[in-house]
Amino acid sequence: MNARASGGGRRAPDRAGKTPLRRRPVAAFAVTLALAVAVQAQPFIPHLGYVYPAGGRTGSVVTVIVGGQRLDGATNAVVAVSGAGVEAVVTDYTRPLNPREVNRLREQLRALQQKRAAAFPASDLAAAPLRPWATNRVWTAQDQRTFADLRRQFLLRGPRRSVNPAIAETATLRVTIKPEAEPGERELRLRTPTGLSNPLWFWVGQLPEFTKTEKPLAAGPGALRLFNNPNEPRPVAATETDIAIPAVVNGQSWPGGVDSYRFTARAGQRLVVAVQARSLMPYLADAVPGWFQPAISLWDNQGHEVAFADHYRFHPDPVLAYTVPTDGAYQVRIRDTIYRGRADFVYRLTVGAVPFLTDIFPLGGRAGKPTSVKVFGWNLPTGPMLLDAQGNDPTVSPVRLAANGHTSTPVLFATDPLPEVFEREPNDSPAAAQPITLPVVVNGRIEAPGDWDVFRFDGRAGQTVVAEVQARRLGSPLDSVLRLTDAHGGQLAFNDDYPDPGLGLETHAADSYLRLRLPADGTYYVWLGDVQQAGGPEYAYRLRLSQPRPDFALRVVPSSLTLRGGLAAPLTVHVLRRDGFTNAVAVRLVNAPPGFALSGGEVPAGAEQARVTLTAPPRPSAGTITLRLEGRASIAGEEIVRSAVPAEEMEQAFAYYHLVPQQELRVAVVGRGLARNALRLLSPTPLRLAVGGTERLRVATPGWGFVNRFQFELEATPDGITIQQVAASPDGAEIELRCDAAKTKAGARGNLIVRVVATPASAAAAKGSRPAAPRRFALGTLPAIPYEVVER
């Protein structure tokens, strides 16, 4: 149960040993009143649902619409864009009218309609429909302008059932992209007076950019679109826009719509048509399969479809390549595969003879040594590329090629400090197995459908061997399967898919992983194939065979955090454990500005995540602050340090959640809060909770009467741990925690997160007015409370 105190405690003596009669209660009332005001201004954190257009060209100024929820105060917002060379300001904000405003607008329109009807008989209106007020003193030109303006407001902001509330509000931005801005993806956030939004992707490009023309192809009743509102449902009709290639086209897909782009191409050109859709909006929480799924088609000037694509390998965003046979006009069309559409079905469509990198081989090389890589794709320079990998740790980094003044799409290149060899054919059976010596990384291909690559090594009894495939994670279409057999053909281990929560954007963890303790000395065989019996030159892989290399990676969620001055808010740190790593990880802030503090910064041994808290300095920040976290752990007697990658936990199709990596961890400190350390722990930690017993936690609070006006509640409660009661104490408050013997076991460790909760009734009581309706707000949290369950 969660509890609040039923009464205040005794007054504490001052430094002279006397009990103050007036000053402390007055100060306490002031603190409580300040908190009550803060509660009334409790952050309704803004949420962004889409950005349109989702990018722009270097050296340009772009008008951008962001749709979302809780964007109040957007005209006073700060737009935070990651990286250098891109700046943005808010120029306008629109939200749907509330019911009271809708009724008032209807009454105003009705009154004006009645006034016009009284001023003009129907015959007069029919005779002078364009300027009926010109000779009438009752219905004036100002009346006509007011009527038109109110009607426009009603159509733009009135009730529309088809609009998703999560994207019903819009803010207009003016985005300036400087000529020196680095091309690539950026994160865009909106920092309103009430909080910091989630990030969305905004791309900086090099090609000329076009925006879809919203004029329908087919004119007629119902097809004419009068208002440029990004949330207004579109008519079910195709649109057509003329473009000059190479170019990037920005558009939105609407229900039943097909967008068409017409251009001229020359014979011999190798056209590339590539869509960015899911890469802009990775997951849609309320759509199946969980993202906008485009389909593209290419048509010649005779009206024949000459190419079609609704995906690219295992990626939902389609790509097609086409060699132009004759000069002339061509047309590319894009739609949703099942004709869905909405404002957040945003796309960027690249069309032209631009470089596109499809594959490299090998997929990686040895760390610290140059690797010669063959490149494959369209409109690329000929010859291999030399990549020089730096450092000694395993890494994965993007590789791009430049051609004809343009930069190609990226592919991924992996490095590893282990020795490397190439797979040699034939090696499709134990008799022809390729001999290898561990540890090693094998670079190979499943050359043809049904092919198996078999490798032979000598092992010792008790030796632990890891076999890991990197393929799908590096862009290869291979859906790998691994088998480990002994010298007699007996299968000792098998794996098809191995889950990797670090993938983020991949819903199919297609790479395989095995770890096995060998039963005896002897010869062993590793079999690698494609579970779909597919194959070809592009089905490349990297196979690591070695002893376990315990390691870890970190993700911190969310990547945008709103804090009230002097208070704390929770973060979740995820530990991605690799090759049997089980040790505890200590997490800390790196070079944070003064006033920020991380509490509970340890992920216990074996745990996959921990809730920690970040406490803000007392003063609010004007903009946003970028923070960094890192984790430290001991592995084989050596301290290993890994940076925490910011991430967003995104929902897919109502049910699935994914950790999607982001570029930056940004925080905003808003509103009136508390002095530093006004809410702090007084009891030593970790708090030792006895199985079946209770334990008291002492907390310093700001001023007297705090526990009467604010409640303490456990967030994401560990099973079996509850708050029994809260009582006032001379220092502030005592929270009594109970540990249920039936639901907890000795040895459990972690952090307790305790929210400070208030209601408008609390605020009203502080000001001596009538209590309001019981709506609840979390003002913040206490610093994270490390705990350990022990035997009683």
PDB file of N, CA and C in Angstrom, residues 258-314:
ATOM      1  N   VAL A 258      -2.213   7.970 -54.036  1.00  0.00           N
ATOM      2  CA  VAL A 258      -1.022   7.586 -54.789  1.00  0.00           C
ATOM      3  C   VAL A 258      -0.344   8.880 -55.241  1.00  0.00           C
ATOM      4  N   ASP A 259       0.903   9.066 -54.857  1.00  0.00           N
ATOM      5  CA  ASP A 259       1.644  10.266 -55.245  1.00  0.00           C
ATOM      6  C   ASP A 259       2.531   9.945 -56.435  1.00  0.00           C
ATOM      7  N   SER A 260       2.517  10.836 -57.410  1.00  0.00           N
ATOM      8  CA  SER A 260       3.249  10.604 -58.652  1.00  0.00           C
ATOM      9  C   SER A 260       4.210  11.760 -58.904  1.00  0.00           C
ATOM     10  N   TYR A 261       5.428  11.417 -59.365  1.00  0.00           N
ATOM     11  CA  TYR A 261       6.456  12.413 -59.654  1.00  0.00           C
ATOM     12  C   TYR A 261       6.990  12.170 -61.064  1.00  0.00           C
ATOM     13  N   ARG A 262       6.912  13.210 -61.897  1.00  0.00           N
ATOM     14  CA  ARG A 262       7.249  13.097 -63.313  1.00  0.00           C
ATOM     15  C   ARG A 262       8.588  13.776 -63.557  1.00  0.00           C
ATOM     16  N   PHE A 263       9.434  13.133 -64.354  1.00  0.00           N
ATOM     17  CA  PHE A 263      10.766  13.668 -64.626  1.00  0.00           C
ATOM     18  C   PHE A 263      11.237  13.179 -65.987  1.00  0.00           C
ATOM     19  N   THR A 264      12.334  13.751 -66.460  1.00  0.00           N
ATOM     20  CA  THR A 264      12.933  13.360 -67.726  1.00  0.00           C
ATOM     21  C   THR A 264      14.245  12.640 -67.452  1.00  0.00           C
ATOM     22  N   ALA A 265      14.467  11.521 -68.144  1.00  0.00           N
ATOM     23  CA  ALA A 265      15.690  10.738 -67.979  1.00  0.00           C
ATOM     24  C   ALA A 265      16.320  10.470 -69.335  1.00  0.00           C
ATOM     25  N   ARG A 266      17.631  10.167 -69.330  1.00  0.00           N
ATOM     26  CA  ARG A 266      18.374   9.918 -70.562  1.00  0.00           C
ATOM     27  C   ARG A 266      18.714   8.449 -70.694  1.00  0.00           C
ATOM     28  N   ALA A 267      18.802   7.988 -71.940  1.00  0.00           N
ATOM     29  CA  ALA A 267      19.148   6.591 -72.211  1.00  0.00           C
ATOM     30  C   ALA A 267      20.508   6.270 -71.598  1.00  0.00           C
ATOM     31  N   GLY A 268      20.595   5.102 -70.969  1.00  0.00           N
ATOM     32  CA  GLY A 268      21.838   4.653 -70.359  1.00  0.00           C
ATOM     33  C   GLY A 268      21.993   5.034 -68.905  1.00  0.00           C
ATOM     34  N   GLN A 269      21.169   5.957 -68.403  1.00  0.00           N
ATOM     35  CA  GLN A 269      21.256   6.300 -66.989  1.00  0.00           C
ATOM     36  C   GLN A 269      20.837   5.104 -66.119  1.00  0.00           C
ATOM     37  N   ARG A 270      21.561   4.900 -65.037  1.00  0.00           N
ATOM     38  CA  ARG A 270      21.190   3.874 -64.061  1.00  0.00           C
ATOM     39  C   ARG A 270      20.435   4.569 -62.939  1.00  0.00           C
ATOM     40  N   LEU A 271      19.107   4.566 -63.048  1.00  0.00           N
ATOM     41  CA  LEU A 271      18.278   5.266 -62.082  1.00  0.00           C
ATOM     42  C   LEU A 271      18.217   4.492 -60.775  1.00  0.00           C
ATOM     43  N   VAL A 272      18.293   5.217 -59.686  1.00  0.00           N
ATOM     44  CA  VAL A 272      18.061   4.664 -58.358  1.00  0.00           C
ATOM     45  C   VAL A 272      16.866   5.398 -57.757  1.00  0.00           C
ATOM     46  N   VAL A 273      15.901   4.634 -57.286  1.00  0.00           N
ATOM     47  CA  VAL A 273      14.743   5.188 -56.582  1.00  0.00           C
ATOM     48  C   VAL A 273      14.740   4.561 -55.195  1.00  0.00           C
ATOM     49  N   ALA A 274      14.958   5.373 -54.173  1.00  0.00           N
ATOM     50  CA  ALA A 274      15.089   4.863 -52.806  1.00  0.00           C
ATOM     51  C   ALA A 274      14.209   5.674 -51.873  1.00  0.00           C
ATOM     52  N   VAL A 275      13.531   4.974 -50.967  1.00  0.00           N
ATOM     53  CA  VAL A 275      12.592   5.600 -50.032  1.00  0.00           C
ATOM     54  C   VAL A 275      13.172   5.589 -48.626  1.00  0.00           C
ATOM     55  N   GLN A 276      12.997   6.695 -47.929  1.00  0.00           N
ATOM     56  CA  GLN A 276      13.189   6.746 -46.484  1.00  0.00           C
ATOM     57  C   GLN A 276      11.819   6.961 -45.865  1.00  0.00           C
ATOM     58  N   ALA A 277      11.368   5.989 -45.117  1.00  0.00           N
ATOM     59  CA  ALA A 277      10.082   6.098 -44.424  1.00  0.00           C
ATOM     60  C   ALA A 277      10.226   5.531 -43.016  1.00  0.00           C
ATOM     61  N   ARG A 278      10.481   4.222 -42.965  1.00  0.00           N
ATOM     62  CA  ARG A 278      10.685   3.644 -41.631  1.00  0.00           C
ATOM     63  C   ARG A 278      11.956   4.175 -40.986  1.00  0.00           C
ATOM     64  N   SER A 279      12.942   4.543 -41.773  1.00  0.00           N
ATOM     65  CA  SER A 279      14.157   5.105 -41.204  1.00  0.00           C
ATOM     66  C   SER A 279      13.914   6.499 -40.629  1.00  0.00           C
ATOM     67  N   LEU A 280      12.785   7.147 -40.997  1.00  0.00           N
ATOM     68  CA  LEU A 280      12.409   8.432 -40.405  1.00  0.00           C
ATOM     69  C   LEU A 280      11.537   8.239 -39.172  1.00  0.00           C
ATOM     70  N   MET A 281      10.570   7.344 -39.266  1.00  0.00           N
ATOM     71  CA  MET A 281       9.652   7.029 -38.172  1.00  0.00           C
ATOM     72  C   MET A 281       9.743   5.526 -37.931  1.00  0.00           C
ATOM     73  N   PRO A 282      10.663   5.077 -37.073  1.00  0.00           N
ATOM     74  CA  PRO A 282      10.924   3.635 -36.957  1.00  0.00           C
ATOM     75  C   PRO A 282       9.707   2.807 -36.574  1.00  0.00           C
ATOM     76  N   TYR A 283       8.915   3.312 -35.630  1.00  0.00           N
ATOM     77  CA  TYR A 283       7.776   2.527 -35.156  1.00  0.00           C
ATOM     78  C   TYR A 283       6.577   3.436 -34.932  1.00  0.00           C
ATOM     79  N   LEU A 284       5.403   2.941 -35.329  1.00  0.00           N
ATOM     80  CA  LEU A 284       4.133   3.588 -35.042  1.00  0.00           C
ATOM     81  C   LEU A 284       3.390   2.701 -34.041  1.00  0.00           C
ATOM     82  N   ALA A 285       3.044   3.286 -32.892  1.00  0.00           N
ATOM     83  CA  ALA A 285       2.471   2.485 -31.805  1.00  0.00           C
ATOM     84  C   ALA A 285       1.107   1.909 -32.172  1.00  0.00           C
ATOM     85  N   ASP A 286       0.349   2.593 -33.041  1.00  0.00           N
ATOM     86  CA  ASP A 286      -1.037   2.184 -33.299  1.00  0.00           C
ATOM     87  C   ASP A 286      -1.256   1.753 -34.746  1.00  0.00           C
ATOM     88  N   ALA A 287      -0.238   1.214 -35.384  1.00  0.00           N
ATOM     89  CA  ALA A 287      -0.373   0.768 -36.775  1.00  0.00           C
ATOM     90  C   ALA A 287       0.252  -0.615 -36.921  1.00  0.00           C
ATOM     91  N   VAL A 288      -0.340  -1.434 -37.767  1.00  0.00           N
ATOM     92  CA  VAL A 288       0.173  -2.775 -38.044  1.00  0.00           C
ATOM     93  C   VAL A 288       0.684  -2.778 -39.487  1.00  0.00           C
ATOM     94  N   PRO A 289       1.936  -3.212 -39.730  1.00  0.00           N
ATOM     95  CA  PRO A 289       2.852  -3.950 -38.856  1.00  0.00           C
ATOM     96  C   PRO A 289       3.660  -3.094 -37.889  1.00  0.00           C
ATOM     97  N   GLY A 290       3.375  -1.820 -37.799  1.00  0.00           N
ATOM     98  CA  GLY A 290       4.100  -0.983 -36.858  1.00  0.00           C
ATOM     99  C   GLY A 290       4.877   0.127 -37.508  1.00  0.00           C
ATOM    100  N   TRP A 291       4.690   0.325 -38.821  1.00  0.00           N
ATOM    101  CA  TRP A 291       5.369   1.399 -39.536  1.00  0.00           C
ATOM    102  C   TRP A 291       4.654   1.642 -40.857  1.00  0.00           C
ATOM    103  N   PHE A 292       4.958   2.758 -41.487  1.00  0.00           N
ATOM    104  CA  PHE A 292       4.497   3.070 -42.837  1.00  0.00           C
ATOM    105  C   PHE A 292       5.278   2.182 -43.802  1.00  0.00           C
ATOM    106  N   GLN A 293       4.554   1.395 -44.610  1.00  0.00           N
ATOM    107  CA  GLN A 293       5.168   0.447 -45.532  1.00  0.00           C
ATOM    108  C   GLN A 293       4.925   0.911 -46.969  1.00  0.00           C
ATOM    109  N   PRO A 294       5.889   1.646 -47.572  1.00  0.00           N
ATOM    110  CA  PRO A 294       5.648   2.176 -48.917  1.00  0.00           C
ATOM    111  C   PRO A 294       5.864   1.124 -50.007  1.00  0.00           C
ATOM    112  N   ALA A 295       5.239   1.364 -51.129  1.00  0.00           N
ATOM    113  CA  ALA A 295       5.498   0.631 -52.372  1.00  0.00           C
ATOM    114  C   ALA A 295       5.772   1.667 -53.453  1.00  0.00           C
ATOM    115  N   ILE A 296       6.797   1.401 -54.307  1.00  0.00           N
ATOM    116  CA  ILE A 296       7.138   2.337 -55.371  1.00  0.00           C
ATOM    117  C   ILE A 296       7.094   1.600 -56.717  1.00  0.00           C
ATOM    118  N   SER A 297       6.747   2.342 -57.756  1.00  0.00           N
ATOM    119  CA  SER A 297       6.728   1.784 -59.114  1.00  0.00           C
ATOM    120  C   SER A 297       7.227   2.837 -60.080  1.00  0.00           C
ATOM    121  N   LEU A 298       7.849   2.378 -61.163  1.00  0.00           N
ATOM    122  CA  LEU A 298       8.393   3.259 -62.192  1.00  0.00           C
ATOM    123  C   LEU A 298       7.634   3.002 -63.489  1.00  0.00           C
ATOM    124  N   TRP A 299       7.223   4.088 -64.171  1.00  0.00           N
ATOM    125  CA  TRP A 299       6.401   4.003 -65.379  1.00  0.00           C
ATOM    126  C   TRP A 299       7.067   4.788 -66.499  1.00  0.00           C
ATOM    127  N   ASP A 300       6.964   4.257 -67.727  1.00  0.00           N
ATOM    128  CA  ASP A 300       7.504   4.981 -68.875  1.00  0.00           C
ATOM    129  C   ASP A 300       6.451   5.900 -69.471  1.00  0.00           C
ATOM    130  N   ASN A 301       6.820   6.607 -70.551  1.00  0.00           N
ATOM    131  CA  ASN A 301       5.885   7.582 -71.130  1.00  0.00           C
ATOM    132  C   ASN A 301       4.770   6.935 -71.939  1.00  0.00           C
ATOM    133  N   GLN A 302       4.796   5.592 -72.062  1.00  0.00           N
ATOM    134  CA  GLN A 302       3.703   4.870 -72.711  1.00  0.00           C
ATOM    135  C   GLN A 302       2.683   4.350 -71.703  1.00  0.00           C
ATOM    136  N   GLY A 303       2.923   4.653 -70.415  1.00  0.00           N
ATOM    137  CA  GLY A 303       2.009   4.185 -69.382  1.00  0.00           C
ATOM    138  C   GLY A 303       2.260   2.762 -68.934  1.00  0.00           C
ATOM    139  N   HIS A 304       3.470   2.210 -69.225  1.00  0.00           N
ATOM    140  CA  HIS A 304       3.794   0.850 -68.819  1.00  0.00           C
ATOM    141  C   HIS A 304       4.611   0.870 -67.524  1.00  0.00           C
ATOM    142  N   GLU A 305       4.263   0.003 -66.602  1.00  0.00           N
ATOM    143  CA  GLU A 305       5.063  -0.134 -65.387  1.00  0.00           C
ATOM    144  C   GLU A 305       6.317  -0.936 -65.731  1.00  0.00           C
ATOM    145  N   VAL A 306       7.494  -0.368 -65.473  1.00  0.00           N
ATOM    146  CA  VAL A 306       8.745  -1.019 -65.855  1.00  0.00           C
ATOM    147  C   VAL A 306       9.533  -1.532 -64.654  1.00  0.00           C
ATOM    148  N   ALA A 307       9.161  -1.113 -63.439  1.00  0.00           N
ATOM    149  CA  ALA A 307       9.850  -1.600 -62.236  1.00  0.00           C
ATOM    150  C   ALA A 307       8.944  -1.375 -61.035  1.00  0.00           C
ATOM    151  N   PHE A 308       9.119  -2.252 -60.042  1.00  0.00           N
ATOM    152  CA  PHE A 308       8.292  -2.171 -58.829  1.00  0.00           C
ATOM    153  C   PHE A 308       9.101  -2.695 -57.647  1.00  0.00           C
ATOM    154  N   ALA A 309       8.873  -2.108 -56.462  1.00  0.00           N
ATOM    155  CA  ALA A 309       9.510  -2.612 -55.236  1.00  0.00           C
ATOM    156  C   ALA A 309       8.660  -2.213 -54.039  1.00  0.00           C
ATOM    157  N   ASP A 310       8.516  -3.127 -53.097  1.00  0.00           N
ATOM    158  CA  ASP A 310       7.839  -2.794 -51.842  1.00  0.00           C
ATOM    159  C   ASP A 310       8.725  -3.111 -50.631  1.00  0.00           C
ATOM    160  N   HIS A 311       9.996  -3.403 -50.879  1.00  0.00           N
ATOM    161  CA  HIS A 311      10.967  -3.593 -49.811  1.00  0.00           C
ATOM    162  C   HIS A 311      12.354  -3.614 -50.465  1.00  0.00           C
ATOM    163  N   TYR A 312      13.382  -3.634 -49.628  1.00  0.00           N
ATOM    164  CA  TYR A 312      14.741  -3.825 -50.118  1.00  0.00           C
ATOM    165  C   TYR A 312      15.404  -4.852 -49.205  1.00  0.00           C
ATOM    166  N   ARG A 313      15.574  -6.059 -49.760  1.00  0.00           N
ATOM    167  CA  ARG A 313      16.080  -7.168 -48.959  1.00  0.00           C
ATOM    168  C   ARG A 313      15.189  -7.328 -47.738  1.00  0.00           C
ATOM    169  N   PHE A 314      15.749  -7.185 -46.529  1.00  0.00           N
ATOM    170  CA  PHE A 314      14.934  -7.338 -45.328  1.00  0.00           C
ATOM    171  C   PHE A 314      14.482  -5.990 -44.772  1.00  0.00           C
TER     172      PHE A 314
END
